[in-house]
Coordinates of N, CA and C in Angstrom, one line a residue:
M1 N 69.0 21.3 45.2 CA 68.8 20.3 44.2 C 68.3 19.1 45.2
L2 N 68.2 18.5 44.9 CA 67.8 17.0 45.5 C 68.4 16.3 45.1
Y3 N 69.3 15.1 45.6 CA 69.7 14.5 45.1 C 69.4 12.4 45.3
E4 N 69.5 11.6 44.8 CA 68.6 10.3 44.9 C 69.7 8.9 44.4
M5 N 70.1 8.3 45.7 CA 71.5 7.1 45.1 C 70.8 6.0 45.0
R6 N 70.4 6.0 44.4 CA 70.1 4.3 43.9 C 71.2 2.9 44.0
T7 N 71.3 2.0 44.6 CA 72.5 0.9 44.9 C 71.5 -0.2 44.9
Y8 N 71.8 -0.9 43.3 CA 71.6 -2.2 43.3 C 72.2 -3.8 42.9
T9 N 72.2 -4.8 44.5 CA 73.7 -5.7 44.7 C 72.7 -6.0 43.0
L10 N 73.3 -7.7 42.3 CA 73.3 -7.8 41.1 C 73.6 -9.0 41.8
P11 N 73.9 -10.1 40.7 CA 74.1 -11.1 40.4 C 75.6 -11.6 40.1
P12 N 76.5 -12.4 41.1 CA 77.8 -12.1 39.9 C 77.9 -12.1 37.9
R13 N 78.4 -11.0 37.9 CA 79.0 -10.7 36.3 C 77.5 -10.4 35.9
G14 N 76.7 -9.7 36.4 CA 75.4 -9.8 36.4 C 75.5 -7.8 35.4
V15 N 76.7 -7.4 36.3 CA 76.7 -5.8 35.7 C 76.9 -5.2 33.7
P16 N 77.5 -6.7 33.2 CA 77.3 -5.8 31.6 C 76.0 -6.2 31.4
E17 N 75.1 -7.2 31.7 CA 74.4 -7.2 31.2 C 73.1 -5.7 31.7
Y18 N 73.3 -5.4 33.1 CA 72.6 -4.4 33.4 C 73.0 -3.6 32.7
Y19 N 73.9 -3.2 32.8 CA 74.4 -1.8 31.5 C 73.8 -2.3 29.9
E20 N 73.8 -3.2 29.6 CA 72.8 -2.7 28.4 C 71.5 -3.3 28.2
K21 N 70.8 -3.6 29.2 CA 69.4 -3.5 29.4 C 69.2 -2.2 29.5
F22 N 69.9 -1.3 30.7 CA 69.2 0.3 30.9 C 69.7 0.3 29.6
G23 N 70.3 0.5 28.8 CA 70.8 1.3 27.4 C 70.0 0.9 27.1
E24 N 68.6 0.8 26.5 CA 67.8 0.6 25.9 C 67.1 1.3 26.2
I25 N 66.6 2.0 27.6 CA 65.9 3.3 27.7 C 66.2 4.2 28.6
F26 N 67.7 4.4 28.2 CA 68.4 5.4 29.0 C 68.2 6.8 28.5
E27 N 68.1 6.8 26.9 CA 68.1 8.2 26.3 C 66.4 8.5 26.9
K28 N 65.8 8.0 27.1 CA 63.9 8.3 27.0 C 64.5 8.5 28.7
R29 N 64.7 7.7 29.6 CA 64.9 7.6 31.2 C 65.1 9.7 31.5
Q30 N 66.4 9.7 30.5 CA 67.4 10.9 30.8 C 66.6 12.2 30.1
A31 N 65.9 11.9 29.3 CA 64.9 13.1 28.3 C 63.8 13.5 29.9
I32 N 63.4 12.8 30.6 CA 62.8 13.6 31.7 C 63.4 13.7 33.0
T33 N 64.0 13.4 33.3 CA 65.2 14.3 34.5 C 66.5 13.4 34.9
R34 N 67.6 13.8 35.0 CA 69.3 13.6 34.6 C 69.6 12.5 36.0
M35 N 69.8 11.5 34.8 CA 70.9 11.1 35.6 C 72.3 11.6 35.5
V36 N 73.2 12.2 37.0 CA 74.5 12.3 36.9 C 75.7 11.3 36.8
G37 N 74.9 10.9 38.1 CA 76.4 9.5 38.1 C 75.9 8.0 37.8
M38 N 76.4 7.4 37.5 CA 76.1 5.8 37.2 C 77.8 4.9 37.6
F39 N 77.8 3.9 38.9 CA 79.1 3.8 38.5 C 78.8 2.0 38.9
H40 N 80.0 1.2 39.0 CA 79.7 -0.2 39.6 C 81.3 0.2 40.5
A41 N 80.8 -0.9 41.6 CA 81.8 -1.3 42.9 C 83.0 -2.0 42.1
D42 N 83.9 -1.3 42.7 CA 85.6 -2.4 41.8 C 85.6 -2.7 43.6
H43 N 85.8 -1.9 44.5 CA 86.3 -2.7 45.6 C 85.1 -2.9 46.6
G44 N 85.5 -3.7 47.6 CA 84.7 -3.8 48.6 C 83.1 -4.2 48.1
E45 N 82.2 -4.8 48.5 CA 80.9 -5.2 48.4 C 80.9 -5.1 46.8
L46 N 81.1 -6.8 46.1 CA 81.3 -6.6 44.4 C 79.7 -6.3 43.9
N47 N 79.8 -6.5 42.3 CA 78.6 -7.0 41.7 C 76.9 -5.8 41.8
R48 N 77.6 -4.6 42.4 CA 76.3 -3.5 42.4 C 77.1 -2.6 41.5
V49 N 75.7 -2.1 40.9 CA 75.2 -0.4 40.1 C 74.6 0.3 40.8
M50 N 75.2 1.7 40.8 CA 75.0 3.0 41.4 C 74.1 3.4 41.0
H51 N 73.3 4.6 40.7 CA 72.8 5.4 40.3 C 72.1 6.5 41.1
I52 N 72.8 7.9 40.4 CA 72.4 8.8 41.1 C 71.7 10.2 40.7
W53 N 70.6 10.6 41.1 CA 69.7 11.0 40.1 C 69.5 13.0 40.7
E54 N 69.5 13.3 40.0 CA 69.0 14.7 40.2 C 67.4 15.4 40.0
Y55 N 67.5 15.5 41.5 CA 66.0 16.2 41.1 C 66.4 17.7 42.0
E56 N 65.1 18.4 41.3 CA 64.9 20.1 42.1 C 64.4 19.8 43.0
N57 N 63.6 19.1 43.6 CA 63.3 19.2 45.6 C 62.3 18.1 45.4
A58 N 61.5 17.5 46.5 CA 61.0 16.3 46.5 C 60.1 15.9 46.0
G59 N 59.0 17.5 45.8 CA 57.9 17.4 45.2 C 57.9 16.8 43.3
H60 N 59.2 17.8 42.9 CA 60.0 17.1 41.3 C 60.1 16.1 41.1
R61 N 61.1 15.1 42.0 CA 61.1 13.5 42.1 C 59.7 12.4 42.1
E62 N 59.1 12.9 43.2 CA 57.3 12.5 42.9 C 56.7 12.4 41.3
E63 N 56.9 13.7 41.3 CA 56.1 14.0 39.6 C 56.8 13.1 38.7
T64 N 58.5 12.7 39.3 CA 58.9 12.2 38.5 C 58.3 10.9 37.9
R65 N 58.4 10.3 39.4 CA 58.3 9.0 39.0 C 56.5 8.7 38.4
R66 N 55.9 9.5 39.0 CA 54.7 9.4 38.4 C 54.5 9.1 36.7
A67 N 55.1 10.4 36.6 CA 55.5 10.3 35.0 C 56.1 9.4 34.2
V68 N 57.0 8.6 35.0 CA 57.7 7.5 34.2 C 56.6 6.2 34.5
A69 N 56.2 6.1 35.5 CA 55.7 5.0 35.5 C 54.4 4.9 34.4
E70 N 54.3 5.8 34.0 CA 53.2 5.5 32.6 C 53.6 5.1 31.1
H71 N 54.9 5.4 30.9 CA 55.1 4.7 30.2 C 55.5 2.8 30.1
D72 N 55.7 2.1 29.1 CA 55.9 0.8 29.1 C 57.3 0.7 29.3
W73 N 58.3 0.9 28.8 CA 59.3 1.3 28.8 C 60.2 1.1 30.1
W74 N 59.6 1.5 31.5 CA 59.4 1.9 32.7 C 59.0 0.9 33.7
P75 N 59.2 0.0 34.5 CA 61.5 0.3 34.6 C 62.3 -0.4 33.1
P76 N 63.4 -0.2 33.4 CA 64.4 -1.2 32.4 C 64.0 -2.8 32.4
P77 N 64.3 -3.0 31.4 CA 63.8 -5.0 31.7 C 65.0 -5.8 32.7
T78 N 65.1 -4.9 34.2 CA 67.0 -5.6 34.4 C 66.1 -6.0 35.8
G79 N 64.7 -6.7 35.4 CA 64.1 -6.8 37.5 C 64.9 -8.4 37.8
H80 N 64.7 -8.9 36.4 CA 65.3 -10.2 37.0 C 67.0 -10.4 37.5
L81 N 67.8 -9.5 37.0 CA 68.9 -9.1 37.8 C 69.2 -8.3 39.1
L82 N 67.6 -8.4 39.6 CA 68.3 -7.1 40.7 C 67.9 -8.0 42.4
R83 N 68.7 -8.5 43.2 CA 69.0 -9.1 44.2 C 68.6 -8.1 45.6
K84 N 68.9 -6.6 45.2 CA 68.9 -6.3 46.6 C 69.1 -4.9 46.3
Q85 N 67.9 -3.5 46.5 CA 68.2 -2.0 46.4 C 68.1 -1.6 47.8
V86 N 68.9 -0.8 47.6 CA 68.9 0.7 48.1 C 68.6 1.9 47.9
T87 N 68.2 2.5 48.4 CA 67.6 4.1 48.1 C 68.3 5.0 49.5
K88 N 69.5 6.5 49.2 CA 69.3 7.5 49.9 C 69.2 8.8 49.5
I89 N 68.1 9.6 50.3 CA 67.8 11.1 49.0 C 68.9 11.8 49.8
M90 N 69.5 12.6 49.4 CA 70.5 13.8 49.7 C 70.3 15.0 49.6
T91 N 71.0 16.0 50.1 CA 71.3 16.9 49.9 C 72.8 17.0 49.9
A92 N 73.1 18.5 49.6 CA 74.4 19.2 49.2 C 74.7 20.3 50.0
P93 N 76.0 20.2 50.7 CA 76.4 21.4 51.0 C 76.9 22.3 50.6
A94 N 76.8 24.1 50.6 CA 76.9 24.9 50.1 C 78.7 24.7 49.1
F95 N 79.3 24.6 49.7 CA 81.0 24.9 49.6 C 80.7 23.4 48.2
R96 N 79.9 22.5 47.7 CA 79.9 21.8 46.7 C 78.6 21.0 46.5
P97 N 77.8 22.3 45.6 CA 76.8 22.1 46.1 C 75.4 21.5 44.9
G98 N 76.6 21.2 44.0 CA 76.3 19.7 43.0 C 77.7 18.8 42.8
P99 N 77.2 17.7 41.9 CA 78.0 17.0 41.3 C 79.2 17.4 40.2
R100 N 80.8 17.6 40.2 CA 81.2 17.8 39.2 C 81.0 17.2 37.7
L101 N 80.6 17.6 36.9 CA 80.4 16.8 35.9 C 81.2 16.9 34.4
G102 N 81.8 15.7 34.2 CA 82.7 15.4 33.1 C 83.8 14.3 33.2
E103 N 85.1 14.9 33.3 CA 86.5 14.1 33.4 C 86.5 14.0 33.9
Y104 N 87.1 13.7 35.4 CA 87.7 14.1 36.0 C 89.0 12.5 36.9
G105 N 88.4 11.5 36.6 CA 89.3 10.7 36.8 C 88.3 9.4 36.1
S106 N 88.6 8.3 36.5 CA 88.5 6.9 36.1 C 88.5 6.1 37.1
V107 N 88.3 6.4 38.6 CA 88.5 5.5 39.4 C 87.4 6.7 40.9
Y108 N 86.7 7.0 40.8 CA 85.6 7.3 42.2 C 86.3 6.5 43.6
E109 N 86.5 7.3 45.1 CA 86.3 7.0 45.7 C 85.3 7.2 46.8
F110 N 83.9 6.6 47.1 CA 83.4 6.9 47.9 C 83.5 6.9 49.6
R111 N 83.3 8.0 49.9 CA 83.8 7.8 51.3 C 82.9 8.2 52.5
T112 N 81.9 7.3 52.7 CA 80.8 7.7 53.9 C 81.3 7.2 55.1
Y113 N 81.5 8.5 55.5 CA 81.0 8.6 57.1 C 79.8 9.3 57.9
T114 N 79.5 8.1 58.5 CA 78.3 8.0 59.7 C 78.7 8.7 60.8
L115 N 77.9 10.6 60.7 CA 77.7 10.8 61.5 C 77.2 11.1 63.3
F116 N 77.3 11.5 64.2 CA 76.6 11.0 65.3 C 75.6 12.2 64.8
P117 N 74.0 11.6 65.3 CA 72.5 11.9 65.2 C 73.5 13.9 65.4
G118 N 72.8 14.9 64.4 CA 72.3 16.2 64.5 C 73.7 16.8 64.0
K119 N 74.7 16.5 63.5 CA 76.0 16.5 63.2 C 76.4 16.6 62.3
L120 N 75.3 17.2 61.1 CA 76.1 17.3 59.6 C 75.5 18.9 59.2
A121 N 75.2 20.0 60.7 CA 75.8 21.6 60.2 C 77.0 21.6 60.4
E122 N 77.1 20.6 61.8 CA 78.8 21.0 62.4 C 79.5 20.5 61.2
M123 N 79.2 19.5 60.8 CA 80.4 18.7 59.4 C 80.5 19.7 58.7
E124 N 79.8 20.8 58.0 CA 79.9 21.4 56.9 C 80.2 22.6 57.1
K125 N 80.6 23.1 58.4 CA 80.9 24.0 58.9 C 82.6 24.7 59.2
L126 N 82.8 22.9 59.7 CA 84.2 22.4 59.5 C 84.9 22.4 57.9
W127 N 84.2 21.7 57.2 CA 85.1 21.7 56.3 C 85.3 22.5 55.5
T128 N 84.4 23.8 55.3 CA 84.5 24.8 54.8 C 85.6 25.9 54.6
P129 N 86.1 26.1 55.1 CA 87.5 26.6 55.4 C 88.4 26.1 54.9
H130 N 88.4 24.5 54.7 CA 89.6 23.7 54.4 C 89.6 22.6 53.0
I131 N 88.9 23.5 52.4 CA 88.1 22.2 51.3 C 89.3 22.6 50.2
A132 N 89.6 24.1 49.7 CA 90.2 24.3 48.7 C 91.3 23.9 48.9
A133 N 92.0 24.2 50.1 CA 93.5 23.2 50.1 C 93.6 22.1 49.6
R134 N 92.6 21.1 50.3 CA 92.5 20.0 49.7 C 92.3 19.6 48.2
E135 N 91.5 20.8 47.6 CA 91.3 20.2 46.5 C 92.4 20.7 45.2
E136 N 93.5 21.2 45.7 CA 94.4 21.5 45.3 C 95.2 19.4 44.9
L137 N 95.1 18.9 45.5 CA 96.0 17.8 45.7 C 95.1 17.2 44.2
S138 N 93.1 16.8 44.6 CA 92.6 16.5 43.4 C 91.4 16.7 43.7
P139 N 90.2 16.2 42.6 CA 89.4 16.9 42.8 C 87.9 16.7 43.8
L140 N 87.3 17.3 44.7 CA 86.5 16.6 45.4 C 84.8 16.8 43.7
A141 N 84.5 15.0 44.0 CA 83.0 15.3 42.5 C 82.1 15.6 43.4
A142 N 81.4 15.3 44.4 CA 80.4 15.7 45.5 C 80.6 15.5 46.5
V143 N 79.5 16.1 47.4 CA 79.5 15.5 49.0 C 77.5 16.0 48.9
F144 N 77.9 14.7 49.9 CA 76.1 14.9 49.9 C 75.8 14.2 51.4
M145 N 74.3 14.7 51.4 CA 73.9 14.4 52.8 C 72.7 14.0 53.2
T146 N 72.7 13.1 53.6 CA 71.8 12.3 53.4 C 70.7 12.8 54.3
E147 N 68.9 12.6 54.0 CA 67.9 12.6 54.0 C 67.1 11.5 54.5
S148 N 67.1 10.6 54.4 CA 66.3 9.7 54.0 C 67.7 7.8 53.6
G149 N 66.5 7.3 54.1 CA 67.5 6.2 53.9 C 68.5 6.1 55.5
S150 N 69.7 5.5 54.9 CA 71.0 6.3 56.3 C 70.8 7.1 56.4
L151 N 70.5 7.3 57.7 CA 70.2 9.3 58.7 C 72.0 9.5 58.5
N152 N 72.1 10.9 58.6 CA 73.7 11.2 59.2 C 75.0 10.7 58.9
E153 N 74.7 11.0 57.2 CA 76.0 10.1 56.7 C 76.3 11.3 55.1
W154 N 77.6 11.8 56.0 CA 78.5 12.6 54.8 C 79.5 11.8 54.0
I155 N 78.9 11.9 53.0 CA 79.5 11.0 51.7 C 80.1 12.0 50.9
H156 N 81.8 12.2 51.2 CA 82.5 12.4 50.1 C 83.0 11.7 49.2
V157 N 82.5 12.7 47.7 CA 82.9 11.8 46.5 C 84.4 12.3 46.0
W158 N 85.7 11.1 46.0 CA 87.3 12.1 45.4 C 87.5 11.5 44.1
A159 N 87.7 12.1 42.7 CA 88.1 11.2 42.1 C 89.5 11.0 42.1
Y160 N 89.9 10.7 41.1 CA 91.8 10.3 40.9 C 91.5 9.5 39.5
K161 N 92.8 9.5 38.6 CA 93.6 8.4 37.5 C 93.1 7.6 37.6
D162 N 93.9 6.5 39.0 CA 93.5 5.2 39.1 C 94.3 5.5 40.6
A163 N 94.2 3.9 41.1 CA 94.3 3.3 42.2 C 95.8 3.9 43.1
N164 N 96.7 4.2 41.9 CA 97.9 4.4 42.7 C 97.9 6.3 42.8
E165 N 97.4 6.6 41.9 CA 97.1 7.9 42.1 C 96.4 8.1 43.4
R166 N 95.4 8.0 43.6 CA 95.1 7.5 44.6 C 95.7 7.8 46.2
A167 N 96.5 6.5 46.1 CA 98.4 6.6 47.1 C 98.4 7.5 47.2
D168 N 99.1 8.2 46.2 CA 99.9 9.2 45.8 C 99.0 10.3 46.7
I169 N 98.3 10.8 46.5 CA 97.7 11.5 46.7 C 97.4 11.5 48.2
R170 N 96.5 11.0 48.4 CA 95.9 10.7 50.3 C 97.3 10.3 51.0
A171 N 98.9 9.8 50.6 CA 100.0 10.2 51.6 C 100.1 11.8 51.1
K172 N 100.1 12.6 50.3 CA 100.0 13.9 50.4 C 99.3 15.0 51.0
T173 N 97.9 13.9 51.9 CA 97.0 14.8 52.2 C 97.4 15.3 54.4
R174 N 98.4 13.7 54.3 CA 98.6 13.6 55.7 C 99.8 14.9 55.6
E175 N 99.8 15.9 54.8 CA 101.3 16.4 55.2 C 100.5 18.5 55.1
L176 N 99.9 18.4 54.8 CA 98.3 19.6 54.6 C 98.1 19.9 56.4
P177 N 97.8 20.6 56.6 CA 98.3 21.3 58.3 C 96.9 21.2 58.6
N178 N 95.5 21.3 57.7 CA 94.3 21.4 58.7 C 94.0 20.5 57.6
W179 N 94.3 19.5 57.5 CA 93.9 18.1 57.3 C 93.6 16.8 57.6
P180 N 92.8 16.0 57.7 CA 91.7 15.6 58.0 C 90.8 17.9 58.5
S181 N 89.7 18.1 58.3 CA 89.4 19.5 58.9 C 89.7 19.2 60.7
P182 N 90.5 20.2 61.2 CA 90.7 20.4 62.1 C 88.9 20.4 63.4
G183 N 88.5 19.2 64.3 CA 87.7 19.3 64.9 C 86.8 18.3 64.3
S184 N 87.1 17.6 63.1 CA 85.5 17.4 62.3 C 85.5 15.4 63.2
G185 N 86.8 15.6 64.2 CA 86.9 13.7 64.2 C 86.1 13.5 65.3
P186 N 85.6 14.1 66.1 CA 84.6 13.8 67.7 C 82.7 14.0 66.7
L187 N 83.2 14.3 65.2 CA 81.8 14.2 64.9 C 82.2 12.6 64.9
I188 N 82.0 12.0 63.8 CA 82.5 10.1 63.2 C 81.9 9.4 64.1
D189 N 80.8 8.8 64.0 CA 81.1 7.3 64.7 C 81.5 6.4 64.2
S190 N 81.4 6.7 62.7 CA 81.8 5.0 62.1 C 82.3 5.7 60.2
Q191 N 83.1 5.1 59.4 CA 83.4 5.5 58.3 C 83.8 4.2 57.7
L192 N 83.5 4.5 56.4 CA 83.6 3.2 54.8 C 83.9 4.0 53.7
S193 N 85.0 3.0 53.3 CA 85.7 3.4 52.1 C 85.2 2.8 51.0
E194 N 85.2 2.8 49.4 CA 84.8 2.4 48.5 C 85.4 3.0 47.2
L195 N 86.1 1.9 45.9 CA 85.9 2.7 44.7 C 84.7 1.8 43.7
W196 N 84.4 3.3 42.7 CA 83.2 2.8 42.5 C 84.0 2.9 40.9
L197 N 84.0 2.1 39.8 CA 84.2 3.2 38.4 C 82.9 3.6 36.9
P198 N 83.3 4.5 36.5 CA 81.9 5.1 36.1 C 81.1 4.5 34.8
G199 N 80.1 4.0 35.7 CA 80.0 3.5 34.0 C 79.5 3.9 32.4
P200 N 79.2 3.4 31.3 CA 78.9 3.7 30.1 C 78.1 5.0 30.3
Y201 N 77.0 5.3 30.9 CA 76.1 6.4 31.0 C 76.1 7.9 32.3
S202 N 77.5 7.5 32.6 CA 78.0 8.3 33.9 C 78.2 10.3 33.4
L203 N 77.5 11.1 34.3 CA 78.2 12.7 33.6 C 79.0 12.5 34.5
M204 N 79.2 11.8 35.2 CA 80.3 11.7 36.4 C 81.4 10.6 35.8
K205 N 82.4 10.8 35.0 CA 83.4 10.3 34.6 C 85.1 10.1 33.9

């Protein structure tokens, strides 16, 4: 599967209006291809909304974009709110081939590790034998590897009930013998952690 992450920067206090306007066309758009995740930023750069769309492949994405452009209800009436738009095309590793859908937590941590070029496959290999032990503490909601946009990104998404549970679990991860995955540190050039809250139309919630 292919995943598209679209992040929109809005004006201050623009998120409620964005959700309201998007809700007017959500069911029509969802009937064409599935949006698996929708979030708004809670920590870090605020006033942002994130969509995660699911496609079978690049051809399916292009077909879908042509199809929705034929409808007068698309794009939704949110253009006046958009200050900035960023799109990333992503794949997923074999050990987490798609996002977990359903109720796993009210707070999602998106941890973006920018790797040195050519290291995504090695990162997947290093994580694979150790992820089960880490998931005994909290669910790994998704892992994405960027194909376009910002390249060499390893984006892992963790679901928590709240910020307090996140702090408790992260303390427990330091007691695991093989976490972070041994040997992964030298692959990482930079790290970014952001907390996002599920929106009203998200299948990850």
